[in-house]
Amino acid sequence: MIKIELLSDTNFCIESLDLYNRKQDVNKVYRRIDGDFSLVECKYTEDWDLNKKRSVAKQISSDDHITYIALENDKVVGFIGLLKQLSGPYMILDMMQVSSECRGQGIGRRLFEAGKDEARKNGAEALYISACSSEETIAFYRAMGSNLASDPIKEIAEEEPFDLQMICPVRD
């Protein structure tokens, strides 16, 4: 049974992601071609070494973040990290991951819903997502109700030029 919990000192520490499986094999990504986004072949594997896992653990457990974690037998199998500080009407979804062996089980959906609830509680109108441009990642965010941002946050878009800038409304 997978539990979704607010990250705290009692359920998370700097070593909590040491066994986390970030691996993602990417085959196609979205790229802007003649003003429109098209899928193009681009094969690579995304993975994290121990230093990256510890860096991410430190980041999502910092005072700047509100983070929900998915736990299976006290092991972290997913998380969503939101920046506490709103950017205009948006709560920034800073990072979201589900371990490779747990994808396709609804964990991402549950984490994303927790993120939307948190954004609502904090007065945001939408989640702002700088999304990895992989076919699977964009399909997930679209299934969650996200669309391309008509007015991207310039600093975020420039920091990750290949990401797709997306918005997911949190108000009905």
PDB file of C-alpha atoms in Angstrom:
ATOM      1  CA  MET A   1       0.000   0.000   0.000  1.00  0.00           C
ATOM      2  CA  ILE A   2       1.459   3.339  -1.064  1.00  0.00           C
ATOM      3  CA  LYS A   3       0.922   6.283   1.262  1.00  0.00           C
ATOM      4  CA  ILE A   4       1.151   9.934   0.243  1.00  0.00           C
ATOM      5  CA  GLU A   5       2.471  12.092   3.089  1.00  0.00           C
ATOM      6  CA  LEU A   6       3.732  15.603   3.628  1.00  0.00           C
ATOM      7  CA  LEU A   7       7.531  15.387   3.895  1.00  0.00           C
ATOM      8  CA  SER A   8       8.714  15.816   7.489  1.00  0.00           C
ATOM      9  CA  ASP A   9      11.716  15.109   9.693  1.00  0.00           C
ATOM     10  CA  THR A  10      10.049  11.862  10.807  1.00  0.00           C
ATOM     11  CA  ASN A  11       9.565  10.355   7.310  1.00  0.00           C
ATOM     12  CA  PHE A  12      12.496  11.796   5.324  1.00  0.00           C
ATOM     13  CA  CYS A  13      16.235  12.452   5.667  1.00  0.00           C
ATOM     14  CA  ILE A  14      19.139  13.263   3.349  1.00  0.00           C
ATOM     15  CA  GLU A  15      19.637   9.511   2.638  1.00  0.00           C
ATOM     16  CA  SER A  16      15.953   8.854   1.817  1.00  0.00           C
ATOM     17  CA  LEU A  17      16.579   8.913  -1.953  1.00  0.00           C
ATOM     18  CA  ASP A  18      19.747   6.773  -1.900  1.00  0.00           C
ATOM     19  CA  LEU A  19      17.872   3.716  -3.257  1.00  0.00           C
ATOM     20  CA  TYR A  20      15.490   5.765  -5.410  1.00  0.00           C
ATOM     21  CA  ASN A  21      15.359   4.602  -9.044  1.00  0.00           C
ATOM     22  CA  ARG A  22      15.209   7.733 -11.237  1.00  0.00           C
ATOM     23  CA  LYS A  23      16.007   5.893 -14.481  1.00  0.00           C
ATOM     24  CA  GLN A  24      13.982   6.966 -17.514  1.00  0.00           C
ATOM     25  CA  ASP A  25      14.677   5.840 -21.056  1.00  0.00           C
ATOM     26  CA  VAL A  26      13.615   8.613 -23.421  1.00  0.00           C
ATOM     27  CA  ASN A  27      12.971   7.954 -27.108  1.00  0.00           C
ATOM     28  CA  LYS A  28      11.098  11.031 -28.324  1.00  0.00           C
ATOM     29  CA  VAL A  29      10.967  14.640 -27.164  1.00  0.00           C
ATOM     30  CA  TYR A  30       9.024  17.716 -28.159  1.00  0.00           C
ATOM     31  CA  ARG A  31      10.951  20.445 -29.956  1.00  0.00           C
ATOM     32  CA  ARG A  32       9.748  23.724 -31.412  1.00  0.00           C
ATOM     33  CA  ILE A  33       9.893  23.496 -35.201  1.00  0.00           C
ATOM     34  CA  ASP A  34       8.617  26.437 -37.257  1.00  0.00           C
ATOM     35  CA  GLY A  35       6.746  27.785 -34.220  1.00  0.00           C
ATOM     36  CA  ASP A  36       4.942  24.522 -33.350  1.00  0.00           C
ATOM     37  CA  PHE A  37       5.928  21.674 -31.063  1.00  0.00           C
ATOM     38  CA  SER A  38       6.641  18.369 -32.801  1.00  0.00           C
ATOM     39  CA  LEU A  39       7.853  15.017 -31.530  1.00  0.00           C
ATOM     40  CA  VAL A  40      11.364  14.183 -32.695  1.00  0.00           C
ATOM     41  CA  GLU A  41      13.543  11.176 -32.033  1.00  0.00           C
ATOM     42  CA  CYS A  42      16.053  11.806 -29.261  1.00  0.00           C
ATOM     43  CA  LYS A  43      17.233   8.728 -27.405  1.00  0.00           C
ATOM     44  CA  TYR A  44      18.882   9.065 -24.015  1.00  0.00           C
ATOM     45  CA  THR A  45      18.641   7.727 -20.484  1.00  0.00           C
ATOM     46  CA  GLU A  46      18.056  10.017 -17.544  1.00  0.00           C
ATOM     47  CA  ASP A  47      19.425   8.749 -14.240  1.00  0.00           C
ATOM     48  CA  TRP A  48      20.839  10.103 -10.997  1.00  0.00           C
ATOM     49  CA  ASP A  49      24.024   9.175  -9.179  1.00  0.00           C
ATOM     50  CA  LEU A  50      24.248   9.252  -5.373  1.00  0.00           C
ATOM     51  CA  ASN A  51      25.451  12.881  -5.288  1.00  0.00           C
ATOM     52  CA  LYS A  52      22.467  14.003  -7.381  1.00  0.00           C
ATOM     53  CA  LYS A  53      20.054  12.005  -5.182  1.00  0.00           C
ATOM     54  CA  ARG A  54      21.451  13.660  -2.048  1.00  0.00           C
ATOM     55  CA  SER A  55      21.327  17.089  -3.684  1.00  0.00           C
ATOM     56  CA  VAL A  56      17.666  16.564  -4.645  1.00  0.00           C
ATOM     57  CA  ALA A  57      16.869  15.264  -1.131  1.00  0.00           C
ATOM     58  CA  LYS A  58      18.411  18.413   0.363  1.00  0.00           C
ATOM     59  CA  GLN A  59      16.515  20.621  -2.107  1.00  0.00           C
ATOM     60  CA  ILE A  60      13.040  19.132  -1.604  1.00  0.00           C
ATOM     61  CA  SER A  61      13.415  19.064   2.192  1.00  0.00           C
ATOM     62  CA  SER A  62      14.512  22.713   2.371  1.00  0.00           C
ATOM     63  CA  ASP A  63      12.388  25.472   3.906  1.00  0.00           C
ATOM     64  CA  ASP A  64      11.707  26.792   0.384  1.00  0.00           C
ATOM     65  CA  HIS A  65       9.629  23.729  -0.508  1.00  0.00           C
ATOM     66  CA  ILE A  66       6.381  22.022   0.348  1.00  0.00           C
ATOM     67  CA  THR A  67       6.935  18.406  -0.606  1.00  0.00           C
ATOM     68  CA  TYR A  68       4.713  15.351  -0.616  1.00  0.00           C
ATOM     69  CA  ILE A  69       6.293  11.922  -0.779  1.00  0.00           C
ATOM     70  CA  ALA A  70       4.921   8.550  -1.842  1.00  0.00           C
ATOM     71  CA  LEU A  71       6.010   5.827   0.550  1.00  0.00           C
ATOM     72  CA  GLU A  72       5.928   2.066   0.088  1.00  0.00           C
ATOM     73  CA  ASN A  73       7.033   0.253   3.252  1.00  0.00           C
ATOM     74  CA  ASP A  74       8.755   3.484   4.403  1.00  0.00           C
ATOM     75  CA  LYS A  75      10.745   3.685   1.130  1.00  0.00           C
ATOM     76  CA  VAL A  76      10.324   6.814  -1.022  1.00  0.00           C
ATOM     77  CA  VAL A  77       8.938   5.817  -4.422  1.00  0.00           C
ATOM     78  CA  GLY A  78       7.862   9.264  -5.591  1.00  0.00           C
ATOM     79  CA  PHE A  79       7.627  12.920  -4.656  1.00  0.00           C
ATOM     80  CA  ILE A  80       6.329  16.303  -5.711  1.00  0.00           C
ATOM     81  CA  GLY A  81       8.205  19.418  -4.588  1.00  0.00           C
ATOM     82  CA  LEU A  82       6.465  22.789  -4.754  1.00  0.00           C
ATOM     83  CA  LEU A  83       8.045  26.170  -4.120  1.00  0.00           C
ATOM     84  CA  LYS A  84       6.366  27.838  -1.114  1.00  0.00           C
ATOM     85  CA  GLN A  85       6.761  31.303  -2.619  1.00  0.00           C
ATOM     86  CA  LEU A  86       4.083  31.943  -5.221  1.00  0.00           C
ATOM     87  CA  SER A  87       5.077  33.560  -8.507  1.00  0.00           C
ATOM     88  CA  GLY A  88       2.127  35.800  -9.287  1.00  0.00           C
ATOM     89  CA  PRO A  89      -0.914  33.526  -9.588  1.00  0.00           C
ATOM     90  CA  TYR A  90       1.242  30.381  -9.778  1.00  0.00           C
ATOM     91  CA  MET A  91       2.654  27.836  -7.395  1.00  0.00           C
ATOM     92  CA  ILE A  92       5.773  26.441  -9.051  1.00  0.00           C
ATOM     93  CA  LEU A  93       5.970  22.668  -9.329  1.00  0.00           C
ATOM     94  CA  ASP A  94       9.733  22.508  -8.906  1.00  0.00           C
ATOM     95  CA  MET A  95      10.219  18.769  -9.207  1.00  0.00           C
ATOM     96  CA  MET A  96       8.095  15.650  -9.549  1.00  0.00           C
ATOM     97  CA  GLN A  97       9.302  12.077  -9.886  1.00  0.00           C
ATOM     98  CA  VAL A  98       7.991   8.526  -9.581  1.00  0.00           C
ATOM     99  CA  SER A  99      10.537   5.711  -9.353  1.00  0.00           C
ATOM    100  CA  SER A 100      10.787   3.679 -12.533  1.00  0.00           C
ATOM    101  CA  GLU A 101       9.468   0.445 -11.009  1.00  0.00           C
ATOM    102  CA  CYS A 102       6.333   2.228  -9.730  1.00  0.00           C
ATOM    103  CA  ARG A 103       5.279   4.177 -12.817  1.00  0.00           C
ATOM    104  CA  GLY A 104       1.872   3.477 -14.311  1.00  0.00           C
ATOM    105  CA  GLN A 105       0.260   2.680 -10.931  1.00  0.00           C
ATOM    106  CA  GLY A 106      -1.473   6.009 -10.273  1.00  0.00           C
ATOM    107  CA  ILE A 107       1.183   7.316  -7.860  1.00  0.00           C
ATOM    108  CA  GLY A 108       1.985  10.308 -10.071  1.00  0.00           C
ATOM    109  CA  ARG A 109      -1.725  11.160 -10.293  1.00  0.00           C
ATOM    110  CA  ARG A 110      -2.059  11.039  -6.486  1.00  0.00           C
ATOM    111  CA  LEU A 111       1.047  13.178  -5.982  1.00  0.00           C
ATOM    112  CA  PHE A 112      -0.124  15.677  -8.605  1.00  0.00           C
ATOM    113  CA  GLU A 113      -3.555  15.942  -6.917  1.00  0.00           C
ATOM    114  CA  ALA A 114      -1.795  16.610  -3.592  1.00  0.00           C
ATOM    115  CA  GLY A 115       0.167  19.368  -5.362  1.00  0.00           C
ATOM    116  CA  LYS A 116      -3.002  20.897  -6.797  1.00  0.00           C
ATOM    117  CA  ASP A 117      -4.644  20.821  -3.349  1.00  0.00           C
ATOM    118  CA  GLU A 118      -1.599  22.525  -1.831  1.00  0.00           C
ATOM    119  CA  ALA A 119      -1.637  25.203  -4.540  1.00  0.00           C
ATOM    120  CA  ARG A 120      -5.339  25.867  -3.848  1.00  0.00           C
ATOM    121  CA  LYS A 121      -4.695  26.084  -0.085  1.00  0.00           C
ATOM    122  CA  ASN A 122      -1.978  28.663  -0.730  1.00  0.00           C
ATOM    123  CA  GLY A 123      -4.181  30.842  -2.943  1.00  0.00           C
ATOM    124  CA  ALA A 124      -2.645  29.966  -6.319  1.00  0.00           C
ATOM    125  CA  GLU A 125      -4.746  29.897  -9.469  1.00  0.00           C
ATOM    126  CA  ALA A 126      -2.567  27.273 -11.181  1.00  0.00           C
ATOM    127  CA  LEU A 127       0.480  25.075 -10.936  1.00  0.00           C
ATOM    128  CA  TYR A 128       3.343  26.221 -13.154  1.00  0.00           C
ATOM    129  CA  ILE A 129       5.435  23.385 -14.565  1.00  0.00           C
ATOM    130  CA  SER A 130       8.724  23.485 -16.435  1.00  0.00           C
ATOM    131  CA  ALA A 131       8.267  19.979 -17.832  1.00  0.00           C
ATOM    132  CA  CYS A 132      10.840  17.644 -19.306  1.00  0.00           C
ATOM    133  CA  SER A 133       9.988  17.490 -23.000  1.00  0.00           C
ATOM    134  CA  SER A 134       9.861  13.681 -23.200  1.00  0.00           C
ATOM    135  CA  GLU A 135       6.785  12.215 -24.846  1.00  0.00           C
ATOM    136  CA  GLU A 136       5.735  10.344 -21.671  1.00  0.00           C
ATOM    137  CA  THR A 137       6.202  13.308 -19.341  1.00  0.00           C
ATOM    138  CA  ILE A 138       4.147  15.675 -21.513  1.00  0.00           C
ATOM    139  CA  ALA A 139       1.434  13.010 -21.937  1.00  0.00           C
ATOM    140  CA  PHE A 140       1.223  12.718 -18.132  1.00  0.00           C
ATOM    141  CA  TYR A 141       0.910  16.458 -17.536  1.00  0.00           C
ATOM    142  CA  ARG A 142      -1.673  16.788 -20.298  1.00  0.00           C
ATOM    143  CA  ALA A 143      -3.684  13.922 -18.764  1.00  0.00           C
ATOM    144  CA  MET A 144      -3.587  15.872 -15.479  1.00  0.00           C
ATOM    145  CA  GLY A 145      -5.195  18.892 -17.188  1.00  0.00           C
ATOM    146  CA  SER A 146      -2.082  20.928 -18.004  1.00  0.00           C
ATOM    147  CA  ASN A 147      -1.601  22.952 -21.179  1.00  0.00           C
ATOM    148  CA  LEU A 148       1.242  24.978 -22.636  1.00  0.00           C
ATOM    149  CA  ALA A 149       1.735  28.309 -20.868  1.00  0.00           C
ATOM    150  CA  SER A 150       0.704  31.239 -23.049  1.00  0.00           C
ATOM    151  CA  ASP A 151       2.945  33.566 -21.028  1.00  0.00           C
ATOM    152  CA  PRO A 152       5.925  31.544 -19.704  1.00  0.00           C
ATOM    153  CA  ILE A 153       7.933  32.753 -16.720  1.00  0.00           C
ATOM    154  CA  LYS A 154      11.006  34.057 -18.542  1.00  0.00           C
ATOM    155  CA  GLU A 155      13.648  33.087 -15.941  1.00  0.00           C
ATOM    156  CA  ILE A 156      12.382  29.509 -15.693  1.00  0.00           C
ATOM    157  CA  ALA A 157      12.046  29.091 -19.463  1.00  0.00           C
ATOM    158  CA  GLU A 158      15.580  30.400 -20.005  1.00  0.00           C
ATOM    159  CA  GLU A 159      17.006  28.119 -17.302  1.00  0.00           C
ATOM    160  CA  GLU A 160      15.581  24.995 -19.019  1.00  0.00           C
ATOM    161  CA  PRO A 161      15.368  25.886 -22.738  1.00  0.00           C
ATOM    162  CA  PHE A 162      14.256  22.384 -23.841  1.00  0.00           C
ATOM    163  CA  ASP A 163      11.502  22.081 -21.211  1.00  0.00           C
ATOM    164  CA  LEU A 164       7.895  22.801 -22.109  1.00  0.00           C
ATOM    165  CA  GLN A 165       6.396  25.499 -19.906  1.00  0.00           C
ATOM    166  CA  MET A 166       2.956  24.349 -18.762  1.00  0.00           C
ATOM    167  CA  ILE A 167       0.091  25.553 -16.586  1.00  0.00           C
ATOM    168  CA  CYS A 168      -2.463  23.448 -14.728  1.00  0.00           C
ATOM    169  CA  PRO A 169      -5.433  25.364 -13.281  1.00  0.00           C
ATOM    170  CA  VAL A 170      -6.283  24.399  -9.701  1.00  0.00           C
ATOM    171  CA  ARG A 171      -9.547  26.316  -9.343  1.00  0.00           C
ATOM    172  CA  ASP A 172     -12.857  24.974 -10.613  1.00  0.00           C
TER     173      ASP A 172
END
